Coordinates of C-alpha atoms in Angstrom, one line a residue:
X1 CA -19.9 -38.5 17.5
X2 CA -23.1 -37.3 19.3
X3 CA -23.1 -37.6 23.0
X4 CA -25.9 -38.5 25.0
X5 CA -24.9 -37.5 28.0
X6 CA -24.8 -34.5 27.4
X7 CA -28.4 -34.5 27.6
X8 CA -30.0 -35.7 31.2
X9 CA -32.9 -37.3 29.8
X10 CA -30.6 -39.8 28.5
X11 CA -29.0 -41.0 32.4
X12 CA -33.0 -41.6 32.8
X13 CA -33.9 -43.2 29.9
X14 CA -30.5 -44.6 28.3
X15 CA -30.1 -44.9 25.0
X16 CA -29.5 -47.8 23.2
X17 CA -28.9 -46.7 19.8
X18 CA -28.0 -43.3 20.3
X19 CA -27.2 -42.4 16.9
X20 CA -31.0 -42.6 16.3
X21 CA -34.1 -40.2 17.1
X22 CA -35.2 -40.5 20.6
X23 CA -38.8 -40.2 21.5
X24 CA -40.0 -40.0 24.6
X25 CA -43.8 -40.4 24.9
X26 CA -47.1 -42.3 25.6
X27 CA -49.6 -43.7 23.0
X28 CA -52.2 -40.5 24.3
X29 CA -54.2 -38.6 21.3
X30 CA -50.7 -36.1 20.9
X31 CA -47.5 -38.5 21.8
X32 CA -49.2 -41.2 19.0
X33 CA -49.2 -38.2 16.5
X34 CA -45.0 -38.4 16.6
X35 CA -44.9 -42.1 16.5
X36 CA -47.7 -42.3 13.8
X37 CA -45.3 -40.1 11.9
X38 CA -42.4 -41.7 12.6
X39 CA -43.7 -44.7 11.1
X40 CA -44.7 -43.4 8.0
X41 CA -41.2 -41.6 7.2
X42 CA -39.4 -44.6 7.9
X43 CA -36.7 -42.7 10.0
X44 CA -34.8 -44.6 12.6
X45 CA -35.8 -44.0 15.9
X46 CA -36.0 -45.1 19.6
X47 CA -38.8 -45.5 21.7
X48 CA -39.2 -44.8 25.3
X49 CA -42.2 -44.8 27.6
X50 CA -42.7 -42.2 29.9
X51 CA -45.3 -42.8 32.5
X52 CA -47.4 -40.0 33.3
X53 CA -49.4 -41.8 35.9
X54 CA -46.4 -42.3 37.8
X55 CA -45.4 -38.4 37.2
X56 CA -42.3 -39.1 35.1
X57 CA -42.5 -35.7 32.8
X58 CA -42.0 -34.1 36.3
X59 CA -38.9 -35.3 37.1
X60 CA -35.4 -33.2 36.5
X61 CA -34.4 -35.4 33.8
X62 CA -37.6 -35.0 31.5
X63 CA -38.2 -31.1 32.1
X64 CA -34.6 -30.6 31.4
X65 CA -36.0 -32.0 27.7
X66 CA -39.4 -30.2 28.2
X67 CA -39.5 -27.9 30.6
X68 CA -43.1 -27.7 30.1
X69 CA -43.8 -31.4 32.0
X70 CA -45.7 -32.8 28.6
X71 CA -45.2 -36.0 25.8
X72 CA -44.4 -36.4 23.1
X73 CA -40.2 -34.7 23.2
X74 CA -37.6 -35.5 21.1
X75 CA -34.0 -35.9 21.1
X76 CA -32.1 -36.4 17.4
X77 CA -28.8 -36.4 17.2
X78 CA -28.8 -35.4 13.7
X79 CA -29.9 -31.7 13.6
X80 CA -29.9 -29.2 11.8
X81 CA -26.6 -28.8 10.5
X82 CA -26.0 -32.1 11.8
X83 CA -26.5 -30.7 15.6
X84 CA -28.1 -32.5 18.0
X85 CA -31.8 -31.1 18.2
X86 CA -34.1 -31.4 21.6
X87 CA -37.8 -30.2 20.7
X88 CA -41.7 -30.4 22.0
X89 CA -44.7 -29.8 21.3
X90 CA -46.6 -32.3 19.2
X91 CA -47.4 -30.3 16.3
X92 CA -43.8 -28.6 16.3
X93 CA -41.9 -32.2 16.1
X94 CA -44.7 -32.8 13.1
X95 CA -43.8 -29.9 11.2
X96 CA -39.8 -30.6 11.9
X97 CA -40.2 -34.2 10.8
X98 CA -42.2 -33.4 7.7
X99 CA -39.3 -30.7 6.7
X100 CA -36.8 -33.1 7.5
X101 CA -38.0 -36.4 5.7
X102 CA -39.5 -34.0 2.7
X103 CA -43.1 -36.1 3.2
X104 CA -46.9 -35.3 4.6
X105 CA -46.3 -31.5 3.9
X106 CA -46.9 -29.8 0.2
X107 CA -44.2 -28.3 -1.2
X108 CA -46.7 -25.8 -3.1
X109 CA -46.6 -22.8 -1.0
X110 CA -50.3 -22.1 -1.0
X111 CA -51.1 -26.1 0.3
X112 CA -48.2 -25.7 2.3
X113 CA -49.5 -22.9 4.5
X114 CA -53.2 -24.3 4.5
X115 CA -52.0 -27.9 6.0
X116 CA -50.0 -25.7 8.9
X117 CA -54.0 -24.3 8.7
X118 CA -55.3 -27.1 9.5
X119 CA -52.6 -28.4 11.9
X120 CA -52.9 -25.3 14.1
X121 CA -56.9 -25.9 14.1
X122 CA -55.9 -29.3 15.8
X123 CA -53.7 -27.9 18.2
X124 CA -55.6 -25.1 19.0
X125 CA -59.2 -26.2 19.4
X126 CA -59.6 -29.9 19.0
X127 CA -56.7 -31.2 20.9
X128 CA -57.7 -28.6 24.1
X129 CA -61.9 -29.2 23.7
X130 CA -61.9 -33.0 23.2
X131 CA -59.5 -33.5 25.9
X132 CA -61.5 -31.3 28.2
X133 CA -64.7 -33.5 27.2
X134 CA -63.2 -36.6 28.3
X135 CA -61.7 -35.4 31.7
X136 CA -64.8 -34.0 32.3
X137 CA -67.1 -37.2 30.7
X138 CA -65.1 -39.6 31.7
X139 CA -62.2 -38.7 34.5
X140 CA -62.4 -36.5 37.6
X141 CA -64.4 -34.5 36.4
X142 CA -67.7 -37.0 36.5
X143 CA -67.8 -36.1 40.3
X144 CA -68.6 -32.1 39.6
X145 CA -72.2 -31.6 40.1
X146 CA -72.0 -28.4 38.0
X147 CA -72.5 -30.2 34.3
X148 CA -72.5 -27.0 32.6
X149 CA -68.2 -27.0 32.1
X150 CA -69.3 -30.8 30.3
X151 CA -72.1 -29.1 28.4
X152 CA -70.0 -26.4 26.7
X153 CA -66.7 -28.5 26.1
X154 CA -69.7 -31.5 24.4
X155 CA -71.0 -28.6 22.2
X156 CA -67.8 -26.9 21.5
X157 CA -66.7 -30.8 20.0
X158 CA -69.9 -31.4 18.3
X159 CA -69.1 -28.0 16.7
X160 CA -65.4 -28.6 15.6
X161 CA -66.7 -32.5 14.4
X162 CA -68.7 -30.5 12.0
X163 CA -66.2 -28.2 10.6
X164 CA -64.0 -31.5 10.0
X165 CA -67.3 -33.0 8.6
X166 CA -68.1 -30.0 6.4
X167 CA -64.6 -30.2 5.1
X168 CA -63.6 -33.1 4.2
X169 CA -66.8 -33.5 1.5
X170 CA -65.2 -34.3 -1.8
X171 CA -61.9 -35.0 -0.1
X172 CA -60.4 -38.3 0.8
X173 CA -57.9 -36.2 3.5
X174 CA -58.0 -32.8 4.9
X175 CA -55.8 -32.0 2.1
X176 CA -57.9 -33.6 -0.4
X177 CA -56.0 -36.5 -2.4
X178 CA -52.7 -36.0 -0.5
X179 CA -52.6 -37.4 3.1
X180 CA -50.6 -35.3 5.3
X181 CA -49.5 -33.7 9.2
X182 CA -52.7 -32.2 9.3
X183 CA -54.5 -35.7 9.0
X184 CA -51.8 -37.6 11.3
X185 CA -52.7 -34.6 14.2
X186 CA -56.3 -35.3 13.8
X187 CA -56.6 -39.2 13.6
X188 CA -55.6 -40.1 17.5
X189 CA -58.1 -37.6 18.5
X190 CA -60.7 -38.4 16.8
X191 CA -60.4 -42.3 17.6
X192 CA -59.7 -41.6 21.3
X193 CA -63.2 -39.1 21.2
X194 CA -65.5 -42.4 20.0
X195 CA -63.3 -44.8 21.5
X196 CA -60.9 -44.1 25.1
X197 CA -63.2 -40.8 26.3
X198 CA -66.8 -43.0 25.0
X199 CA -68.2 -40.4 24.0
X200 CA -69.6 -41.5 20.3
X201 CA -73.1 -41.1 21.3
X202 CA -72.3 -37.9 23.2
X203 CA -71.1 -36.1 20.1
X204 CA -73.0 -37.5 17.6
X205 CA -70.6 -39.0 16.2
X206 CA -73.3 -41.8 14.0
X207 CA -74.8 -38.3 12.7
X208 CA -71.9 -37.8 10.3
X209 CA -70.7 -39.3 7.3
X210 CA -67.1 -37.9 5.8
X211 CA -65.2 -37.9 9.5
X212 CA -66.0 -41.9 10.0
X213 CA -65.3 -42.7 6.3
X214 CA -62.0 -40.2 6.8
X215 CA -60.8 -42.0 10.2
X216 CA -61.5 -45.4 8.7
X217 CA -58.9 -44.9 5.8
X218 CA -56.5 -43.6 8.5
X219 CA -57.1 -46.3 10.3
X220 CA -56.3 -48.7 8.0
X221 CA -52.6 -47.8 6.9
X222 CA -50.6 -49.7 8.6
X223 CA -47.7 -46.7 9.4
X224 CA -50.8 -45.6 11.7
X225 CA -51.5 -48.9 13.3
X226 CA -47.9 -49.5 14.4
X227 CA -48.1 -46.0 15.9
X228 CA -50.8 -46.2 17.8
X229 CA -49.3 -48.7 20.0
X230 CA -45.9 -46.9 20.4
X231 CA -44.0 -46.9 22.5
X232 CA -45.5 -50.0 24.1
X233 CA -47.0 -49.7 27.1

């Protein structure tokens, strides 16, 4: 039977089902990414809010987990080769949860390696320039008299919007018919860019057509509403 304890994230944040996935996060733009997936795969899991405005992926017990201070980790008990598995980075849980549920990532090898594509662009552009545009739109960084740091992060967006945009015509997902980790990695970015950072007029957001039409079906599956609100804050 798995043991908990052996892990110190658990005398922190105890589990109550510790047979089950343990996710440790916040509903940001990359922790709603696990939960959005979670959701959709229908696997069992547990829930656990970690404050980062009170510092709580600093503390012993989380960086033993990650020791790279960030949400969303995870803890499942049922590994590989039924080994208890601790793992980070958002886009790294995706891809392990897609391989272990056999959903949201094609089997064809060719799809397969262009939706890790398109997952990758997430992580490596849109996650790191939109969240730069809202710290420095809408967070500390308001108070720097220097705008140019806003002006290249609000281009750099408008630019990576556009690829998106240019992209998805004729597709109903990145992927085109088949919804998958590449969509679920975008989604919470996208909606916190027009929505937590208020920055829809800063990006032109009302200029495109196939990224608003694209967030609105993601939007609506339920899998994706649950997970935007987990764990609950």
């Amino acid at each position: 039977m798995f043991d908990s304890t052996a892990f110190p994230i658990t005398t922190r944040w105890p589990a109550q089902h510790p047979d089950r996935l343990q996710l440790y996060s916040l509903p940001t733009p990359n922790g709603v990414k696990v939960s959005i997936m979670l959701e959709e795969i229908g696997l069992p899991y547990e829930a656990h809010l970690i404050d980062i405005g009170k510092n709580e992926t600093w503390t012993p017990e989380f960086l033993a987990l990650n020791p790279n201070g960030k949400i969303p980790a995870i803890l499942d008990p049922n590994g590989p080769g039924g080994k208890p598995l601790a793992l980070f980075e958002s886009g790294a849980i995706l891809l392990y949860l897609a391989e272990k549920s056999g959903r949201f990532l094609p089997t064809d090898p060719v799809e397969r390696i262009e939706t890790l594509q398109w997952l990758f662009f997430q992580m490596a552009a849109v996650g790191p320039m939109f969240g730069q545009l809202g710290f420095f739109h809408k967070f500390a960084g308001r108070e720097i008299e220097d705008k140019r740091p806003l002006e290249r992060y609000r281009k750099e967006s408008i630019r990576l919007l556009n690829v998106l945009e240019s992209r998805l015509a004729g597709r109903q997902w990145i992927m085109g018919d088949e919804y998958t980790i590449a969509d679920i990695s975008l989604l919470g970015w996208v909606r916190n860019m027009i929505g937590f950072y208020e920055a829809r007029e800063l990006v032109d957001y009302d200029k495109l057509i196939q990224v608003p039409l694209w967030l609105e079906r993601g939007l609506a599956r339920e899998a994706v509403q649950r997970g935007l609100n987990i764990p609950a804050r």
